[in-house]
Every structure is written in C-alpha cells, then in structure tokens.
CSV table of C-alpha atoms in Angstrom, one decimal:
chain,number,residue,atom,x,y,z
A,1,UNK,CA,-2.0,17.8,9.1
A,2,UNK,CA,-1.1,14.9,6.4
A,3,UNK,CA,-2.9,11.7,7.7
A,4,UNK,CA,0.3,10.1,7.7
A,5,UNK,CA,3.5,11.9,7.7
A,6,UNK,CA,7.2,10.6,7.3
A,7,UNK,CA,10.5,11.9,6.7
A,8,UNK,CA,11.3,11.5,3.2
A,9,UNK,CA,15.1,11.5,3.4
A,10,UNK,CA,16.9,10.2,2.1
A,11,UNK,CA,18.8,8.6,4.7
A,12,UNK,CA,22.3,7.6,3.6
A,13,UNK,CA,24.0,5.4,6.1
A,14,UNK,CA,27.6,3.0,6.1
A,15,UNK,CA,27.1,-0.8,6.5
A,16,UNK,CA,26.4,-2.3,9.9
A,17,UNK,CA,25.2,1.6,11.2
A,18,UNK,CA,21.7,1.6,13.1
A,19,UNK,CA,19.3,3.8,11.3
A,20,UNK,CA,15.9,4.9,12.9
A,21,UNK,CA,12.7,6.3,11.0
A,22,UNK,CA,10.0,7.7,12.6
A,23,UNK,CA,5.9,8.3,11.4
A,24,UNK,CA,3.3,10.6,12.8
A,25,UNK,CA,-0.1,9.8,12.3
A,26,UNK,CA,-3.4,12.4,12.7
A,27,UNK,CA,-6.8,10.1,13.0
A,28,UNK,CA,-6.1,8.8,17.3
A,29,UNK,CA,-8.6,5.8,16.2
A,30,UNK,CA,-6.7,4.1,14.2
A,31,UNK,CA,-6.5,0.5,14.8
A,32,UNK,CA,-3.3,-0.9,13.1
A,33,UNK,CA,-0.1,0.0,12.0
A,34,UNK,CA,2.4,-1.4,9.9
A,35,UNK,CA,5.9,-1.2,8.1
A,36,UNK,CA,6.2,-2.0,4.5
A,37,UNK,CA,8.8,-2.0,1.8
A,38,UNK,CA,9.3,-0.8,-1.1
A,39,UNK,CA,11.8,-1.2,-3.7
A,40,UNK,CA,12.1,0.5,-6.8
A,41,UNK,CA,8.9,0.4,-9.2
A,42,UNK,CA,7.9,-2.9,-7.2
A,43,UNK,CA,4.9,-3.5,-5.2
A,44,UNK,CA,5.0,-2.5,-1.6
A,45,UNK,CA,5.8,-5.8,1.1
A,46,UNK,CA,4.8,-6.1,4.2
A,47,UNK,CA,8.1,-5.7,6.7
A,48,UNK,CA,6.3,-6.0,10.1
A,49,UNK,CA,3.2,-5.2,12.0
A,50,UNK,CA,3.5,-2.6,15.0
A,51,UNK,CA,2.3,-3.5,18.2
A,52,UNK,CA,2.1,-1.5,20.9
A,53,UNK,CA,4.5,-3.4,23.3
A,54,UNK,CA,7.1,-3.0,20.5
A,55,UNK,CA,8.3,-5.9,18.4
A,56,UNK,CA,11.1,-7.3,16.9
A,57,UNK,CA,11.9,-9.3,14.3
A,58,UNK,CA,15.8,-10.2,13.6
A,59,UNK,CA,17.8,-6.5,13.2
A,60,UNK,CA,14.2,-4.7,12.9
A,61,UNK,CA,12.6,-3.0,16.2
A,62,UNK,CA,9.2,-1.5,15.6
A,63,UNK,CA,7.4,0.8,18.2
A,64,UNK,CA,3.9,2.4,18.8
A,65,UNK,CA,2.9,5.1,20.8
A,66,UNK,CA,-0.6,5.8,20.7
A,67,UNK,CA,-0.3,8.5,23.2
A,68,UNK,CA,2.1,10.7,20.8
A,69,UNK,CA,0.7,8.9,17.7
A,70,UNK,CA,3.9,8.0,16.7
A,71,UNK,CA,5.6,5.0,15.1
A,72,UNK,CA,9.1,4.2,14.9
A,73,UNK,CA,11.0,1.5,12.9
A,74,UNK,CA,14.9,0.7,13.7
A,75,UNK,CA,17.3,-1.0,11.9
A,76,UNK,CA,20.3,-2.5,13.2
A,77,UNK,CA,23.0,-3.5,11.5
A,78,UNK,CA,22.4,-2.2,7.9
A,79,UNK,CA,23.0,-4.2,5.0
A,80,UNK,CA,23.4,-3.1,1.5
A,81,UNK,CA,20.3,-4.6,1.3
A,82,UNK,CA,18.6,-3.2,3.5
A,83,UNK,CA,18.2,-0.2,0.6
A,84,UNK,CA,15.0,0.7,-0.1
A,85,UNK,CA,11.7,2.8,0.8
A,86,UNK,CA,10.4,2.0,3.7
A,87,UNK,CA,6.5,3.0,3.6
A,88,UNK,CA,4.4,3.6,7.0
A,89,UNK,CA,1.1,2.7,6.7
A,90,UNK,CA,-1.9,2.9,9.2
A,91,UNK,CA,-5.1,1.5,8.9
A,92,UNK,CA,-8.0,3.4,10.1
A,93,UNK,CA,-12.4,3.2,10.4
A,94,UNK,CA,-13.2,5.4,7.5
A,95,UNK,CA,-16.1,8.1,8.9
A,96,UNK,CA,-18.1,7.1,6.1
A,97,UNK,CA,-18.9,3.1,6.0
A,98,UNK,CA,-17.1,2.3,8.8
A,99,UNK,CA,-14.8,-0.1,6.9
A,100,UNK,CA,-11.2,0.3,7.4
A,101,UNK,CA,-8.4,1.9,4.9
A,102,UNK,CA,-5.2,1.9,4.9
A,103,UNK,CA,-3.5,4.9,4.5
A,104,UNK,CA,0.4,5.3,3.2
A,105,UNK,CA,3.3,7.6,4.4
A,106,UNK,CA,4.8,9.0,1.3
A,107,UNK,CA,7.7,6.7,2.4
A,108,UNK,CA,11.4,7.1,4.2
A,109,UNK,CA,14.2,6.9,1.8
A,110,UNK,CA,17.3,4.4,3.0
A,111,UNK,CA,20.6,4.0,0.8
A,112,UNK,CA,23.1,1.5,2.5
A,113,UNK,CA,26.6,2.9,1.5
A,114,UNK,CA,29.3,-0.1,1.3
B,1,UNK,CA,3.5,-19.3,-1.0
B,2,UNK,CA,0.3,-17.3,-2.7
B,3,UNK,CA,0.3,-14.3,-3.9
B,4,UNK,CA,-2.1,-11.9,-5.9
B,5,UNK,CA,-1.2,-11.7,-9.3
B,6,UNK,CA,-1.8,-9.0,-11.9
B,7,UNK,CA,-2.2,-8.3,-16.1
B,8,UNK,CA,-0.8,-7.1,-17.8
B,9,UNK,CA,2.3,-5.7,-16.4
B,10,UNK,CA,2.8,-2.9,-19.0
B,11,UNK,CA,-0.2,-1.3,-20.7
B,12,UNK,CA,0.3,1.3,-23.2
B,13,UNK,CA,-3.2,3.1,-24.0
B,14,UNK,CA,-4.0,6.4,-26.2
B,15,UNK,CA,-5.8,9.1,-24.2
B,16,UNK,CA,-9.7,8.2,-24.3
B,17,UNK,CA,-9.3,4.5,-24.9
B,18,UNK,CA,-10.2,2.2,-21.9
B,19,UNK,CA,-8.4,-0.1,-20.2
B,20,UNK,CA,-9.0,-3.0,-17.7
B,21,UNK,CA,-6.7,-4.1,-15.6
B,22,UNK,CA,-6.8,-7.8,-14.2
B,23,UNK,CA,-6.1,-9.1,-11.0
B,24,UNK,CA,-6.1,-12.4,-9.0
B,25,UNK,CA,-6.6,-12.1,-5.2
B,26,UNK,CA,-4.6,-14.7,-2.7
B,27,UNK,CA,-7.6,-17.7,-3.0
B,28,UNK,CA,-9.3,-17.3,0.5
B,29,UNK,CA,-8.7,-14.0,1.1
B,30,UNK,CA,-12.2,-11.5,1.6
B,31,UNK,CA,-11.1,-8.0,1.1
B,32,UNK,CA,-9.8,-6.6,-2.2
B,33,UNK,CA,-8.6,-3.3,-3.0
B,34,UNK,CA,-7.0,-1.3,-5.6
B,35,UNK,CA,-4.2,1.6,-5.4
B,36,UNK,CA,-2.6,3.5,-7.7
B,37,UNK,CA,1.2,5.2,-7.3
B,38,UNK,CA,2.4,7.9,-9.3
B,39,UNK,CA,6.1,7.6,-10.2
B,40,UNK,CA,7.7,9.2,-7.3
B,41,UNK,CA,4.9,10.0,-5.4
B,42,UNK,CA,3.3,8.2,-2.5
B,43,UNK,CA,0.8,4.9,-2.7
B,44,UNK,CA,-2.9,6.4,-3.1
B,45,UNK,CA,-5.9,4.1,-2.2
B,46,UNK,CA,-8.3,4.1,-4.8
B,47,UNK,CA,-11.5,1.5,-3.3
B,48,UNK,CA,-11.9,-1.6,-1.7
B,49,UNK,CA,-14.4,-4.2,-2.6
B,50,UNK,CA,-15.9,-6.7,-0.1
B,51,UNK,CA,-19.0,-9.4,-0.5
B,52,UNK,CA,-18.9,-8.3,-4.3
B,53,UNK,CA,-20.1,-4.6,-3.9
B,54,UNK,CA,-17.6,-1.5,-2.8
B,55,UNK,CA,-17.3,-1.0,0.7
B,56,UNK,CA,-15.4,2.2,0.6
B,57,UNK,CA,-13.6,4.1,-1.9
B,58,UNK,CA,-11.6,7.9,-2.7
B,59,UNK,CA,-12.1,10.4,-4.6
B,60,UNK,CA,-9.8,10.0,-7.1
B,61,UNK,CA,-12.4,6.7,-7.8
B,62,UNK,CA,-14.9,9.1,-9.5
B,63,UNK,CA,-17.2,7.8,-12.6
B,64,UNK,CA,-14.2,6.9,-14.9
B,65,UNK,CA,-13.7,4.0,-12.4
B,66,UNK,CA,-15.4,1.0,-12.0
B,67,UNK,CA,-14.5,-2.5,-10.3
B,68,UNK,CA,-15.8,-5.9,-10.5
B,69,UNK,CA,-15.5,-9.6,-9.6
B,70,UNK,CA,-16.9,-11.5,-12.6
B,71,UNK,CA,-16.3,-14.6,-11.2
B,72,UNK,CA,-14.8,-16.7,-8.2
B,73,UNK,CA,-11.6,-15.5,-8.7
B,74,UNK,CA,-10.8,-12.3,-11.0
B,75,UNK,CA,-10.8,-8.7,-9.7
B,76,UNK,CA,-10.4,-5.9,-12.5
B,77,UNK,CA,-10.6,-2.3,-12.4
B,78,UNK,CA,-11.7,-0.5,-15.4
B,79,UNK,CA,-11.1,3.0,-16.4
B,80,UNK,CA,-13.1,4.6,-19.3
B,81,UNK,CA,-11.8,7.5,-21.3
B,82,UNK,CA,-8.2,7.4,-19.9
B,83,UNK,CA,-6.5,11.0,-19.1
B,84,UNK,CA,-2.7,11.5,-19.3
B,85,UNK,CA,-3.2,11.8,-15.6
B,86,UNK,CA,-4.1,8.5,-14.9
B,87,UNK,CA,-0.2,6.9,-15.8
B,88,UNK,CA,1.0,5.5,-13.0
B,89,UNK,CA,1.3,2.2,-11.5
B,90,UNK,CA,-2.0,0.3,-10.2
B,91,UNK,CA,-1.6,-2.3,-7.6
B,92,UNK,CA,-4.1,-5.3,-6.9
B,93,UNK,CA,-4.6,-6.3,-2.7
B,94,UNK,CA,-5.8,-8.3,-1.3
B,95,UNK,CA,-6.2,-8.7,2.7
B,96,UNK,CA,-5.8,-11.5,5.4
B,97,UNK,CA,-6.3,-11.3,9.1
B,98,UNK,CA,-4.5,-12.5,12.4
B,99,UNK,CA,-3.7,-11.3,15.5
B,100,UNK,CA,-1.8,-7.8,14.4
B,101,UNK,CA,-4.6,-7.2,12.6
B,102,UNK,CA,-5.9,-7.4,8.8
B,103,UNK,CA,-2.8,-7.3,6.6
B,104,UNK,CA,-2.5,-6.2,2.9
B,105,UNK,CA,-0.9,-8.5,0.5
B,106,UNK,CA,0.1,-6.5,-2.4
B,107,UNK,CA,0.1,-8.1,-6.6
B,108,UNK,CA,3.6,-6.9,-8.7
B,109,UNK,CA,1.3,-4.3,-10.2
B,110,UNK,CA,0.3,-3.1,-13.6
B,111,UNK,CA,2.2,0.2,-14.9
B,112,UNK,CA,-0.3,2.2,-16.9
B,113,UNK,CA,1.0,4.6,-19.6
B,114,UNK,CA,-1.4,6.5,-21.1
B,115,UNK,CA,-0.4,8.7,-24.2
C-alpha cells in the first residue's frame, strides 16, 4: 500500500459545482496532515492544515479520520481559479531517527470549466 | 511576507558536471529540507537538515548528494557527477510550527536539466 494514495483525476467540474477529493494514508502514527497546492511547474502552497474536528476556511472544508485513515478536502463553489493540483501530504515519525517527514500524494487533478 | 528563496531558477548542466543549487530558508525558521519533482510525477523528499547536520534523509539521497549550511543563512544541495536522471525540479523548505503542527514553506524551486 502507497504511503499516501489519491485519486489522480482529473476532475473536470462547471463553475460554482462542489467538488470533493479524498486521501488514504498507510503509517496510523502519523501526526499531521495537510492540503497543498500546486499549480503548474510552481512550488507546492500550503492550502490548509487538517484537524481532526474538521475545519474550514472560506469555500474549503477539510476532514480527518484517523479511524479510516482518511482525509478529505471539499470545495464549494468552484472558481476558474480554483484549477490546480491539489497535493495531500502527511507528516509522519520516520522509524529511523524519529524525526518527522512529510510525505506527498501524487496529487488530485481539478480543471474548473467556465 | 517571507519566503525561502532559491538559485538559480534554470540550470542547464552536461551529464557528469556538478551542480549546486542555492537556497535561502524563511530567517527564523529551524528545519530545512530538500525535494525534488519529476515533471509529472509526484513531489519526492530527498533529506532534511536540522542543527546543521541531517536528521533524516531517502534513498534517492545516496553519495552523489550532499547538503550544507555554510553560513547563517544559505542552504545548498550539491549533486556530483549529474545523471540524466536527476532532471527535474528541486525545491528548498523550510518549516515553521503552530498549533496544526510544523508546516512546510516551500522556495519557487530550481528546474534542473541535465543533458
């Protein structure tokens, strides 16, 4: 099992439709999880941080469940701008040092159609 | 707002040559890292340094790697005797902590072509 899977997509939606993207993770003892973005050849930015009472920040809902190991991200309201990779990444105790690491999806895929 | 900033942002190299790849972490952050993404492929960690020695690192980070902080503020990653393999796009981090947790703050990257 990938350490951190995601749907690739791509997702093609209409403006102002709610898209949802979902993330499994494998190592149960990871400590934080996170949404980034990523637009073409740019450097990924963080979107939000994933708590596990669920959080929201303007049209973006982000969930944990650490039961399922699962992490969801919504999106109300698309915009054209909106367009982009959207990368889950999870930072776990490596077995080796004990430090943390993050570790990337290979990233969700999201084209806002006008 | 700071950011980590990174040199050049286009290096073109023959195959063998070495490269070093230059980075400037956000000032008062205490974690640095370095990934590297293949075009179209998914964002691969490569090592992170902390209190000026590597804390962890991959196994694509074998001895053509190295890393250093020369001084208070620059963080490069060198790679001897590039490979053809080792194009692709390097990214600089550097890391911050609050409440959600240790967050990475990502440079605009350097995009490595190796020929």
């Amino acid at each position: 099992r990938k350490e951190v899977e995601q749907d690739p997509g791509p997702f093609n939606v209409p403006e102002g439709a709610t898209v949802a993207f979902n993330c499994t993770y494998s190592n149960s003892a990871s400590q934080s999880f996170f949404w980034y973005r990523q637009d073409c050849r740019k450097e990924p930015k963080l979107l939000m941080s994933v708590y596990s009472s669920g959080n929201e920040d303007g049209r973006f809902t982000a969930q944990l469940n650490r039961a399922s190991q699962y992490i969801s991200l919504l999106i109300r309201d698309s915009k054209l701008s909106d367009s982009a990779t959207y990368l889950c990444v999870v930072n776990s105790k490596t077995s080796t040092s004990g430090t943390y690491k993050y570790i990337f999806g290979t990233g969700t895929r999201l084209k806002v159609l006008a | 707002e700071p950011e980590v900033t990174q040199t050049p942002s286009h290096q073109v190299t023959q195959m063998g040559q070495e490269v070093i790849l230059r980075c400037v972490p956000i000032s008062n952050h205490l974690y640095f890292y370095w990934y590297r993404q293949i075009l179209g492929q998914k964002v691969e960690f490569l090592v992170s340094f902390y209190n000026n020695e590597i804390s962890e690192k991959s196994e694509i980070f074998d001895d053509q790697f190295s890393v250093e902080r020369p001084d208070g503020s620059n963080f490069t990653l060198k790679i001897r005797s590039t490979k053809l393999e080792d194009s692709a796009m390097y990214f600089c981090a550097s890391s911050d902590w609050d409440r959600g947790g240790e967050k990475l703050f990502f440079g605009s990257g350097t995009q490595l072509s190796v020929l």
